[in-house]
Short mmCIF file of N, CA, C and O and ligand atoms in Angstrom, two decimals:
data_model
loop_
_atom_site.label_atom_id
_atom_site.label_comp_id
_atom_site.label_asym_id
_atom_site.label_seq_id
_atom_site.Cartn_x
_atom_site.Cartn_y
_atom_site.Cartn_z
N MET A 1 0.83 -1.20 0.00
CA MET A 1 0.00 0.00 0.00
C MET A 1 0.87 1.26 0.00
O MET A 1 0.58 2.21 -0.71
N LEU A 2 1.95 1.21 0.82
CA LEU A 2 2.83 2.38 0.86
C LEU A 2 3.55 2.58 -0.47
O LEU A 2 3.76 3.71 -0.90
N ARG A 3 3.92 1.45 -1.11
CA ARG A 3 4.57 1.57 -2.42
C ARG A 3 3.63 2.24 -3.42
O ARG A 3 4.00 3.15 -4.15
N LYS A 4 2.38 1.78 -3.41
CA LYS A 4 1.37 2.38 -4.31
C LYS A 4 1.18 3.85 -3.98
O LYS A 4 1.11 4.69 -4.87
N ALA A 5 1.06 4.14 -2.68
CA ALA A 5 0.83 5.52 -2.25
C ALA A 5 2.01 6.41 -2.66
O ALA A 5 1.82 7.54 -3.09
N THR A 6 3.23 5.87 -2.53
CA THR A 6 4.42 6.65 -2.89
C THR A 6 4.40 6.99 -4.39
O THR A 6 4.67 8.12 -4.79
N ARG A 7 4.04 5.97 -5.21
CA ARG A 7 3.95 6.22 -6.67
C ARG A 7 2.96 7.34 -6.96
O ARG A 7 3.22 8.25 -7.73
N LYS A 8 1.79 7.27 -6.30
CA LYS A 8 0.76 8.29 -6.55
C LYS A 8 1.20 9.64 -6.01
O LYS A 8 0.97 10.67 -6.64
N ALA A 9 1.84 9.64 -4.84
CA ALA A 9 2.28 10.91 -4.24
C ALA A 9 3.30 11.59 -5.14
O ALA A 9 3.30 12.82 -5.28
N ASN A 10 4.17 10.79 -5.77
CA ASN A 10 5.20 11.37 -6.64
C ASN A 10 4.60 12.03 -7.87
O ASN A 10 5.20 12.93 -8.45
N LYS A 11 3.41 11.54 -8.27
CA LYS A 11 2.77 12.12 -9.47
C LYS A 11 1.85 13.28 -9.12
O LYS A 11 1.34 13.96 -10.00
N ALA A 12 1.57 13.47 -7.85
CA ALA A 12 0.60 14.50 -7.45
C ALA A 12 1.19 15.89 -7.64
O ALA A 12 2.40 16.07 -7.61
N ASN A 13 0.31 16.87 -7.87
CA ASN A 13 0.83 18.23 -8.04
C ASN A 13 0.72 19.05 -6.76
O ASN A 13 0.56 20.25 -6.79
N CYS A 14 0.78 18.36 -5.64
CA CYS A 14 0.90 19.05 -4.35
C CYS A 14 1.83 18.21 -3.47
O CYS A 14 2.14 17.07 -3.82
N LYS A 15 2.26 18.79 -2.36
CA LYS A 15 3.21 18.07 -1.50
C LYS A 15 2.43 17.09 -0.62
O LYS A 15 1.47 17.47 0.04
N ILE A 16 2.86 15.84 -0.64
CA ILE A 16 2.20 14.83 0.18
C ILE A 16 3.23 14.18 1.08
O ILE A 16 4.28 13.72 0.61
N GLU A 17 2.94 14.17 2.38
CA GLU A 17 3.85 13.51 3.32
C GLU A 17 3.21 12.18 3.73
O GLU A 17 2.07 12.15 4.21
N LEU A 18 3.94 11.10 3.51
CA LEU A 18 3.42 9.78 3.87
C LEU A 18 4.02 9.34 5.19
O LEU A 18 5.24 9.44 5.39
N LEU A 19 3.17 8.87 6.09
CA LEU A 19 3.65 8.38 7.38
C LEU A 19 3.24 6.92 7.52
O LEU A 19 2.13 6.56 7.15
N HIS A 20 4.13 6.11 8.06
CA HIS A 20 3.80 4.70 8.31
C HIS A 20 3.60 4.55 9.81
O HIS A 20 4.55 4.62 10.57
N ASP A 21 2.36 4.39 10.22
CA ASP A 21 2.07 4.39 11.65
C ASP A 21 0.87 3.49 11.93
O ASP A 21 0.10 3.17 11.02
N ASP A 22 0.76 3.09 13.17
CA ASP A 22 -0.38 2.27 13.59
C ASP A 22 -1.54 3.21 13.92
O ASP A 22 -1.41 4.09 14.78
N ALA A 23 -2.66 2.99 13.24
CA ALA A 23 -3.81 3.89 13.42
C ALA A 23 -4.32 3.90 14.86
O ALA A 23 -4.96 4.87 15.28
N SER A 24 -4.04 2.85 15.61
CA SER A 24 -4.55 2.81 16.98
C SER A 24 -3.58 3.48 17.97
O SER A 24 -3.87 3.56 19.16
N VAL A 25 -2.45 3.96 17.44
CA VAL A 25 -1.46 4.63 18.31
C VAL A 25 -1.10 6.03 17.79
O VAL A 25 -1.12 7.01 18.51
N MET A 26 -0.78 6.09 16.49
CA MET A 26 -0.43 7.34 15.79
C MET A 26 0.59 8.17 16.56
O MET A 26 0.41 9.36 16.79
N HIS A 27 1.68 7.53 16.98
CA HIS A 27 2.65 8.28 17.77
C HIS A 27 3.44 9.28 16.92
O HIS A 27 4.14 10.13 17.45
N LEU A 28 3.34 9.19 15.58
CA LEU A 28 4.06 10.14 14.71
C LEU A 28 3.25 11.41 14.45
O LEU A 28 3.74 12.32 13.79
N VAL A 29 2.01 11.43 14.92
CA VAL A 29 1.13 12.54 14.54
C VAL A 29 0.77 13.38 15.77
O VAL A 29 0.31 12.84 16.78
N ASP A 30 1.00 14.70 15.64
CA ASP A 30 0.63 15.59 16.75
C ASP A 30 -0.89 15.75 16.82
O ASP A 30 -1.59 15.47 15.84
N SER A 31 -1.36 16.22 17.95
CA SER A 31 -2.80 16.42 18.14
C SER A 31 -3.29 17.63 17.35
O SER A 31 -2.52 18.53 17.01
N ASN A 32 -4.58 17.63 17.06
CA ASN A 32 -5.27 18.79 16.44
C ASN A 32 -4.61 19.22 15.12
O ASN A 32 -4.43 20.41 14.88
N GLN A 33 -4.25 18.25 14.28
CA GLN A 33 -3.50 18.54 13.05
C GLN A 33 -4.36 18.64 11.80
O GLN A 33 -4.05 19.39 10.89
N TYR A 34 -5.40 17.84 11.72
CA TYR A 34 -6.03 17.62 10.42
C TYR A 34 -7.46 18.14 10.33
O TYR A 34 -8.22 18.08 11.29
N ASP A 35 -7.79 18.62 9.13
CA ASP A 35 -9.17 19.03 8.85
C ASP A 35 -10.03 17.81 8.50
O ASP A 35 -11.24 17.83 8.69
N TRP A 36 -9.38 16.80 7.93
CA TRP A 36 -10.13 15.64 7.45
C TRP A 36 -9.38 14.34 7.76
O TRP A 36 -8.15 14.30 7.69
N ILE A 37 -10.14 13.30 8.04
CA ILE A 37 -9.61 11.93 8.01
C ILE A 37 -10.46 11.16 7.01
O ILE A 37 -11.70 11.15 7.11
N LEU A 38 -9.80 10.56 6.04
CA LEU A 38 -10.48 9.69 5.08
C LEU A 38 -9.88 8.31 5.24
O LEU A 38 -8.66 8.15 5.22
N SER A 39 -10.73 7.32 5.39
CA SER A 39 -10.19 5.98 5.57
C SER A 39 -11.09 4.99 4.83
O SER A 39 -12.31 5.08 4.90
N THR A 40 -10.45 4.11 4.08
CA THR A 40 -11.24 3.12 3.34
C THR A 40 -10.83 1.72 3.78
O THR A 40 -9.66 1.37 3.74
N PHE A 41 -11.81 0.96 4.20
CA PHE A 41 -11.65 -0.46 4.55
C PHE A 41 -10.55 -0.68 5.59
O PHE A 41 -9.83 -1.67 5.53
N LEU A 42 -10.43 0.26 6.51
CA LEU A 42 -9.47 0.10 7.61
C LEU A 42 -10.16 -0.59 8.80
O LEU A 42 -9.67 -1.60 9.31
N CYS A 43 -11.28 -0.05 9.24
CA CYS A 43 -11.90 -0.57 10.48
C CYS A 43 -12.44 -1.99 10.28
O CYS A 43 -12.47 -2.77 11.23
N CYS A 44 -12.82 -2.34 9.05
CA CYS A 44 -13.34 -3.72 8.85
C CYS A 44 -12.21 -4.76 8.95
O CYS A 44 -12.49 -5.95 9.12
N VAL A 45 -10.95 -4.32 8.87
CA VAL A 45 -9.84 -5.27 9.09
C VAL A 45 -9.27 -5.14 10.50
O VAL A 45 -8.37 -5.88 10.87
N MET A 46 -9.78 -4.20 11.27
CA MET A 46 -9.18 -3.93 12.58
C MET A 46 -9.96 -4.67 13.67
O MET A 46 -11.18 -4.48 13.79
N PRO A 47 -9.28 -5.50 14.47
CA PRO A 47 -10.00 -6.22 15.52
C PRO A 47 -10.78 -5.25 16.41
O PRO A 47 -10.32 -4.12 16.66
N ASP A 48 -11.93 -5.71 16.90
CA ASP A 48 -12.82 -4.83 17.66
C ASP A 48 -12.12 -4.14 18.83
O ASP A 48 -12.39 -2.98 19.12
N GLU A 49 -11.20 -4.86 19.48
CA GLU A 49 -10.59 -4.26 20.68
C GLU A 49 -9.70 -3.05 20.35
O GLU A 49 -9.41 -2.24 21.22
N PHE A 50 -9.26 -2.95 19.07
CA PHE A 50 -8.41 -1.81 18.69
C PHE A 50 -9.22 -0.62 18.17
O PHE A 50 -8.71 0.48 18.03
N GLN A 51 -10.47 -0.87 17.82
CA GLN A 51 -11.23 0.19 17.15
C GLN A 51 -11.46 1.42 18.03
O GLN A 51 -11.24 2.54 17.56
N PRO A 52 -11.87 1.26 19.31
CA PRO A 52 -12.01 2.47 20.14
C PRO A 52 -10.68 3.24 20.26
O PRO A 52 -10.67 4.47 20.29
N MET A 53 -9.55 2.49 20.28
CA MET A 53 -8.25 3.17 20.36
C MET A 53 -7.99 3.97 19.08
O MET A 53 -7.52 5.12 19.13
N ALA A 54 -8.30 3.39 17.93
CA ALA A 54 -8.09 4.10 16.66
C ALA A 54 -9.01 5.32 16.59
O ALA A 54 -8.58 6.41 16.19
N LEU A 55 -10.25 5.15 17.03
CA LEU A 55 -11.19 6.28 16.97
C LEU A 55 -10.75 7.40 17.92
O LEU A 55 -10.91 8.58 17.62
N GLU A 56 -10.17 7.00 19.05
CA GLU A 56 -9.63 8.01 19.98
C GLU A 56 -8.50 8.80 19.30
O GLU A 56 -8.39 10.01 19.45
N GLN A 57 -7.68 8.06 18.53
CA GLN A 57 -6.59 8.74 17.79
C GLN A 57 -7.16 9.63 16.71
O GLN A 57 -6.67 10.74 16.49
N PHE A 58 -8.20 9.17 16.03
CA PHE A 58 -8.83 10.00 14.99
C PHE A 58 -9.27 11.33 15.62
O PHE A 58 -9.04 12.40 15.08
N SER A 59 -9.91 11.23 16.78
CA SER A 59 -10.41 12.47 17.38
C SER A 59 -9.25 13.32 17.91
O SER A 59 -9.31 14.54 17.86
N ARG A 60 -8.20 12.68 18.36
CA ARG A 60 -7.04 13.44 18.86
C ARG A 60 -6.36 14.23 17.73
O ARG A 60 -6.02 15.40 17.90
N VAL A 61 -6.18 13.59 16.56
CA VAL A 61 -5.41 14.25 15.50
C VAL A 61 -6.25 15.22 14.66
O VAL A 61 -5.72 16.09 13.99
N LEU A 62 -7.59 15.05 14.72
CA LEU A 62 -8.45 16.01 14.01
C LEU A 62 -8.49 17.33 14.77
O LEU A 62 -8.45 17.34 16.01
N LYS A 63 -8.60 18.42 14.02
CA LYS A 63 -8.85 19.71 14.69
C LYS A 63 -10.29 19.69 15.22
O LYS A 63 -11.13 18.97 14.65
N PRO A 64 -10.61 20.47 16.24
CA PRO A 64 -12.01 20.58 16.65
C PRO A 64 -12.84 21.02 15.43
O PRO A 64 -12.43 21.93 14.71
N GLY A 65 -13.93 20.34 15.18
CA GLY A 65 -14.73 20.64 13.98
C GLY A 65 -14.24 19.91 12.74
O GLY A 65 -14.88 19.98 11.68
N GLY A 66 -13.10 19.22 12.85
CA GLY A 66 -12.58 18.43 11.72
C GLY A 66 -13.53 17.28 11.39
O GLY A 66 -14.29 16.82 12.24
N LYS A 67 -13.46 16.86 10.14
CA LYS A 67 -14.44 15.86 9.67
C LYS A 67 -13.77 14.53 9.36
O LYS A 67 -12.58 14.50 9.05
N PHE A 68 -14.57 13.49 9.41
CA PHE A 68 -14.05 12.19 9.00
C PHE A 68 -15.05 11.49 8.08
O PHE A 68 -16.25 11.77 8.12
N ARG A 69 -14.50 10.64 7.23
CA ARG A 69 -15.32 9.86 6.31
C ARG A 69 -14.70 8.47 6.22
O ARG A 69 -13.55 8.34 5.78
N LEU A 70 -15.42 7.49 6.69
CA LEU A 70 -14.91 6.11 6.71
C LEU A 70 -15.78 5.24 5.80
O LEU A 70 -17.01 5.25 5.93
N LEU A 71 -15.13 4.48 4.94
CA LEU A 71 -15.87 3.54 4.10
C LEU A 71 -15.51 2.13 4.56
O LEU A 71 -14.33 1.78 4.64
N GLU A 72 -16.52 1.34 4.91
CA GLU A 72 -16.28 0.01 5.46
C GLU A 72 -17.15 -1.03 4.76
O GLU A 72 -18.22 -0.72 4.27
N MET A 73 -16.64 -2.25 4.79
CA MET A 73 -17.39 -3.37 4.25
C MET A 73 -18.29 -3.91 5.37
O MET A 73 -17.83 -4.07 6.50
N VAL A 74 -19.56 -4.14 5.08
CA VAL A 74 -20.48 -4.63 6.12
C VAL A 74 -21.39 -5.72 5.55
O VAL A 74 -21.45 -5.92 4.33
N TYR A 75 -22.12 -6.37 6.44
CA TYR A 75 -23.12 -7.32 5.97
C TYR A 75 -24.23 -6.59 5.24
O TYR A 75 -24.73 -5.57 5.71
N SER A 76 -24.63 -7.14 4.11
CA SER A 76 -25.70 -6.55 3.31
C SER A 76 -27.05 -6.85 3.95
O SER A 76 -27.22 -7.86 4.63
N LYS A 77 -28.02 -5.95 3.68
CA LYS A 77 -29.39 -6.22 4.12
C LYS A 77 -30.12 -7.09 3.10
O LYS A 77 -31.21 -7.58 3.37
N ASN A 78 -29.50 -7.25 1.93
CA ASN A 78 -30.07 -8.12 0.89
C ASN A 78 -29.74 -9.58 1.25
O ASN A 78 -28.57 -9.95 1.38
N ARG A 79 -30.80 -10.40 1.44
CA ARG A 79 -30.57 -11.75 1.99
C ARG A 79 -29.71 -12.63 1.08
O ARG A 79 -28.92 -13.44 1.54
N ARG A 80 -29.87 -12.45 -0.24
CA ARG A 80 -29.09 -13.26 -1.18
C ARG A 80 -27.58 -12.91 -1.06
O ARG A 80 -26.73 -13.79 -0.97
N ILE A 81 -27.32 -11.63 -1.00
CA ILE A 81 -25.92 -11.19 -0.87
C ILE A 81 -25.37 -11.58 0.49
O ILE A 81 -24.23 -12.03 0.63
N ARG A 82 -26.20 -11.43 1.51
CA ARG A 82 -25.78 -11.79 2.87
C ARG A 82 -25.39 -13.27 2.94
O ARG A 82 -24.41 -13.64 3.57
N ARG A 83 -26.16 -14.13 2.26
CA ARG A 83 -25.82 -15.57 2.26
C ARG A 83 -24.44 -15.78 1.64
O ARG A 83 -23.64 -16.58 2.11
N ARG A 84 -24.20 -15.06 0.53
CA ARG A 84 -22.89 -15.18 -0.13
C ARG A 84 -21.78 -14.67 0.80
O ARG A 84 -20.72 -15.28 0.92
N GLN A 85 -22.04 -13.56 1.47
CA GLN A 85 -21.03 -13.03 2.42
C GLN A 85 -20.76 -14.04 3.53
O GLN A 85 -19.62 -14.26 3.93
N ASP A 86 -21.85 -14.66 4.04
CA ASP A 86 -21.69 -15.67 5.09
C ASP A 86 -20.80 -16.82 4.60
O ASP A 86 -19.93 -17.30 5.31
N PHE A 87 -21.06 -17.23 3.35
CA PHE A 87 -20.31 -18.34 2.78
C PHE A 87 -18.82 -18.01 2.71
O PHE A 87 -17.96 -18.85 3.02
N PHE A 88 -18.50 -16.76 2.35
CA PHE A 88 -17.09 -16.39 2.17
C PHE A 88 -16.46 -15.77 3.42
O PHE A 88 -15.28 -15.43 3.41
N SER A 89 -17.24 -15.62 4.50
CA SER A 89 -16.75 -14.80 5.63
C SER A 89 -15.46 -15.35 6.25
O SER A 89 -14.55 -14.57 6.56
N SER A 90 -15.37 -16.68 6.41
CA SER A 90 -14.15 -17.17 7.06
C SER A 90 -12.94 -17.02 6.14
O SER A 90 -11.83 -16.71 6.60
N PHE A 91 -13.17 -17.18 4.82
CA PHE A 91 -12.08 -16.96 3.85
C PHE A 91 -11.63 -15.49 3.91
O PHE A 91 -10.43 -15.19 4.01
N VAL A 92 -12.60 -14.58 3.90
CA VAL A 92 -12.29 -13.14 3.90
C VAL A 92 -11.52 -12.77 5.18
O VAL A 92 -10.56 -12.01 5.15
N GLU A 93 -11.92 -13.37 6.29
CA GLU A 93 -11.23 -13.06 7.55
C GLU A 93 -9.82 -13.64 7.55
O GLU A 93 -8.88 -12.99 7.98
N LYS A 94 -9.71 -14.88 7.05
CA LYS A 94 -8.39 -15.53 7.06
C LYS A 94 -7.41 -14.81 6.14
O LYS A 94 -6.26 -14.56 6.50
N VAL A 95 -7.88 -14.47 4.94
CA VAL A 95 -6.96 -13.91 3.95
C VAL A 95 -6.74 -12.41 4.16
O VAL A 95 -5.61 -11.92 4.06
N TYR A 96 -7.84 -11.67 4.46
CA TYR A 96 -7.71 -10.21 4.55
C TYR A 96 -7.81 -9.68 5.98
O TYR A 96 -7.57 -8.50 6.21
N GLY A 97 -8.19 -10.54 6.92
CA GLY A 97 -8.41 -10.07 8.30
C GLY A 97 -9.68 -9.24 8.41
O GLY A 97 -9.92 -8.60 9.43
N ALA A 98 -10.49 -9.24 7.36
CA ALA A 98 -11.69 -8.39 7.36
C ALA A 98 -12.92 -9.16 7.84
O ALA A 98 -13.04 -10.36 7.57
N ARG A 99 -13.79 -8.45 8.52
CA ARG A 99 -15.07 -9.04 8.94
C ARG A 99 -16.19 -8.08 8.54
O ARG A 99 -16.00 -6.88 8.47
N PHE A 100 -17.35 -8.70 8.26
CA PHE A 100 -18.50 -7.89 7.84
C PHE A 100 -19.28 -7.36 9.05
O PHE A 100 -20.21 -6.60 8.88
N ASP A 101 -18.93 -7.83 10.25
CA ASP A 101 -19.76 -7.50 11.42
C ASP A 101 -19.04 -6.61 12.43
O ASP A 101 -19.35 -6.66 13.61
N ARG A 102 -18.08 -5.83 11.98
CA ARG A 102 -17.40 -4.92 12.92
C ARG A 102 -18.40 -3.88 13.42
O ARG A 102 -19.32 -3.49 12.70
N LYS A 103 -18.15 -3.39 14.63
CA LYS A 103 -19.13 -2.47 15.25
C LYS A 103 -18.62 -1.03 15.21
O LYS A 103 -18.75 -0.29 16.18
N THR A 104 -18.03 -0.64 14.08
CA THR A 104 -17.38 0.67 14.00
C THR A 104 -18.35 1.82 14.30
O THR A 104 -18.03 2.71 15.09
N ALA A 105 -19.54 1.77 13.67
CA ALA A 105 -20.50 2.87 13.89
C ALA A 105 -20.89 2.95 15.36
O ALA A 105 -20.99 4.05 15.93
N GLN A 106 -21.07 1.80 15.97
CA GLN A 106 -21.43 1.77 17.40
C GLN A 106 -20.33 2.41 18.26
O GLN A 106 -20.60 3.21 19.15
N TYR A 107 -19.05 2.08 17.94
CA TYR A 107 -17.95 2.65 18.71
C TYR A 107 -17.89 4.17 18.54
O TYR A 107 -17.56 4.90 19.47
N ILE A 108 -18.20 4.62 17.32
CA ILE A 108 -18.19 6.09 17.11
C ILE A 108 -19.31 6.72 17.94
O ILE A 108 -19.11 7.76 18.59
N GLU A 109 -20.49 6.07 17.92
CA GLU A 109 -21.61 6.62 18.69
C GLU A 109 -21.28 6.66 20.19
O GLU A 109 -21.73 7.55 20.91
N GLU A 110 -20.45 5.72 20.64
CA GLU A 110 -20.09 5.69 22.06
C GLU A 110 -18.95 6.67 22.40
O GLU A 110 -18.67 6.90 23.57
N SER A 111 -18.30 7.18 21.36
CA SER A 111 -17.15 8.06 21.63
C SER A 111 -17.64 9.44 22.07
O SER A 111 -18.63 9.97 21.56
N ALA A 112 -16.92 10.01 23.04
CA ALA A 112 -17.34 11.30 23.58
C ALA A 112 -17.05 12.43 22.60
O ALA A 112 -17.73 13.45 22.59
N GLU A 113 -16.03 12.24 21.76
CA GLU A 113 -15.52 13.34 20.94
C GLU A 113 -16.04 13.35 19.51
O GLU A 113 -16.03 14.39 18.86
N LEU A 114 -16.43 12.17 19.01
CA LEU A 114 -16.82 12.09 17.60
C LEU A 114 -18.34 12.00 17.48
O LEU A 114 -19.00 11.39 18.33
N GLU A 115 -18.84 12.57 16.39
CA GLU A 115 -20.28 12.52 16.18
C GLU A 115 -20.55 12.13 14.74
O GLU A 115 -19.95 12.70 13.82
N ILE A 116 -21.43 11.17 14.55
CA ILE A 116 -21.79 10.76 13.18
C ILE A 116 -22.79 11.76 12.63
O ILE A 116 -23.78 12.08 13.28
N THR A 117 -22.52 12.26 11.41
CA THR A 117 -23.48 13.18 10.77
C THR A 117 -24.26 12.48 9.67
O THR A 117 -25.32 12.92 9.29
N SER A 118 -23.72 11.38 9.15
CA SER A 118 -24.48 10.63 8.15
C SER A 118 -23.93 9.21 8.00
O SER A 118 -22.74 8.97 8.18
N LYS A 119 -24.86 8.30 7.76
CA LYS A 119 -24.49 6.89 7.53
C LYS A 119 -25.24 6.46 6.28
O LYS A 119 -26.46 6.56 6.24
N ARG A 120 -24.49 6.01 5.28
CA ARG A 120 -25.15 5.61 4.03
C ARG A 120 -24.65 4.25 3.59
O ARG A 120 -23.44 4.01 3.57
N PHE A 121 -25.58 3.38 3.25
CA PHE A 121 -25.20 2.09 2.69
C PHE A 121 -25.05 2.26 1.18
O PHE A 121 -25.86 2.93 0.55
N LEU A 122 -24.03 1.64 0.62
CA LEU A 122 -23.76 1.76 -0.81
C LEU A 122 -23.65 0.38 -1.44
O LEU A 122 -23.36 -0.60 -0.73
N LYS A 123 -23.85 0.32 -2.75
CA LYS A 123 -23.58 -0.91 -3.52
C LYS A 123 -24.29 -2.12 -2.92
O LYS A 123 -23.64 -2.99 -2.33
N ASP A 124 -25.61 -2.18 -3.02
CA ASP A 124 -26.37 -3.30 -2.44
C ASP A 124 -26.09 -3.45 -0.94
O ASP A 124 -26.09 -4.56 -0.41
N ASP A 125 -25.81 -2.35 -0.30
CA ASP A 125 -25.58 -2.32 1.15
C ASP A 125 -24.33 -3.08 1.60
O ASP A 125 -24.19 -3.38 2.78
N VAL A 126 -23.42 -3.39 0.70
CA VAL A 126 -22.22 -4.11 1.15
C VAL A 126 -21.15 -3.15 1.69
O VAL A 126 -20.21 -3.58 2.34
N TYR A 127 -21.33 -1.86 1.41
CA TYR A 127 -20.43 -0.86 1.96
C TYR A 127 -21.22 0.10 2.83
O TYR A 127 -22.37 0.43 2.51
N LEU A 128 -20.56 0.55 3.90
CA LEU A 128 -21.19 1.57 4.75
C LEU A 128 -20.27 2.79 4.77
O LEU A 128 -19.08 2.67 5.11
N LEU A 129 -20.82 3.93 4.37
CA LEU A 129 -20.08 5.18 4.41
C LEU A 129 -20.52 5.95 5.65
O LEU A 129 -21.68 6.31 5.78
N ILE A 130 -19.56 6.13 6.56
CA ILE A 130 -19.86 6.83 7.82
C ILE A 130 -19.17 8.18 7.78
O ILE A 130 -17.95 8.25 7.60
N GLU A 131 -19.94 9.23 7.92
CA GLU A 131 -19.35 10.57 7.92
C GLU A 131 -19.62 11.24 9.26
O GLU A 131 -20.65 10.99 9.88
N GLY A 132 -18.70 12.05 9.68
CA GLY A 132 -18.92 12.71 10.97
C GLY A 132 -17.92 13.81 11.23
O GLY A 132 -17.16 14.22 10.35
N ILE A 133 -17.95 14.23 12.46
CA ILE A 133 -17.22 15.44 12.84
C ILE A 133 -16.64 15.25 14.25
O ILE A 133 -17.20 14.49 15.05
N ARG A 134 -15.50 15.89 14.46
CA ARG A 134 -15.01 15.96 15.85
C ARG A 134 -15.70 17.14 16.54
O ARG A 134 -15.64 18.27 16.05
N LYS A 135 -16.36 16.84 17.63
CA LYS A 135 -17.10 17.89 18.33
C LYS A 135 -16.13 18.95 18.84
O LYS A 135 -14.94 18.70 19.00
N GLY A 136 -16.69 20.06 19.16
CA GLY A 136 -15.86 21.04 19.87
C GLY A 136 -15.52 22.22 19.08
O GLY A 136 -14.70 23.01 19.35
C1 SAM B 1 -8.36 -3.77 3.20
S1 SAM B 1 -6.89 -2.82 3.19
C2 SAM B 1 -7.48 -1.28 2.57
C3 SAM B 1 -6.39 -0.50 1.95
C4 SAM B 1 -6.79 0.84 1.31
N1 SAM B 1 -7.23 1.77 2.33
C5 SAM B 1 -7.81 0.64 0.25
O1 SAM B 1 -8.96 1.06 0.41
O2 SAM B 1 -7.47 0.05 -0.80
C6 SAM B 1 -6.67 -2.51 4.91
C7 SAM B 1 -5.41 -1.75 5.21
O3 SAM B 1 -5.42 -1.36 6.58
C8 SAM B 1 -4.11 -1.47 7.08
N2 SAM B 1 -4.17 -1.59 8.54
C9 SAM B 1 -4.71 -2.58 9.27
N3 SAM B 1 -4.60 -2.33 10.59
C10 SAM B 1 -3.96 -1.13 10.69
C11 SAM B 1 -3.54 -0.32 11.78
N4 SAM B 1 -3.73 -0.69 13.05
N5 SAM B 1 -2.93 0.84 11.51
C12 SAM B 1 -2.71 1.24 10.23
N6 SAM B 1 -3.09 0.53 9.15
C13 SAM B 1 -3.70 -0.65 9.38
C14 SAM B 1 -3.56 -2.71 6.40
O4 SAM B 1 -2.17 -2.70 6.41
C15 SAM B 1 -4.15 -2.56 5.00
O5 SAM B 1 -3.28 -1.84 4.18
#
């Protein structure tokens, strides 16, 4: 992923700084730094016990009023698709570490600092787009 990101960063027409860090720790990132956090398919691969830690870091590094947008893979509400997801779930977890039943939105709702402003299911409900803001 970093190799891909480096290739793209080198072609970008703005300065991009890439950091390699654990999202649940973020020891390389100072507090109140960012206007936005965008994350795709991170929390669905992150074990549940690390998610509140990562969300705490998201709120720490966002400026007050900063926004976040997370795209995650989830169980579909469509029963046919859900059956297929069930069939492949152990393979998906073994190979990618991803699960369809992570409780990311719940952890955000429980967080004191973050607030969800919108939740949208996409693509036959197999993706969940969670948008929100750091309070304050
Ligand atoms: C399913 S991939 C998604 C990659 C990319 N965001 C995308 O949408 O194509 C999940 C990524 O999360 C990274 N990851 C998992 N746990 C992490 C953590 N605690 N801190 C930082 N990255 C993590 C993995 O290394 C992997 O690159």
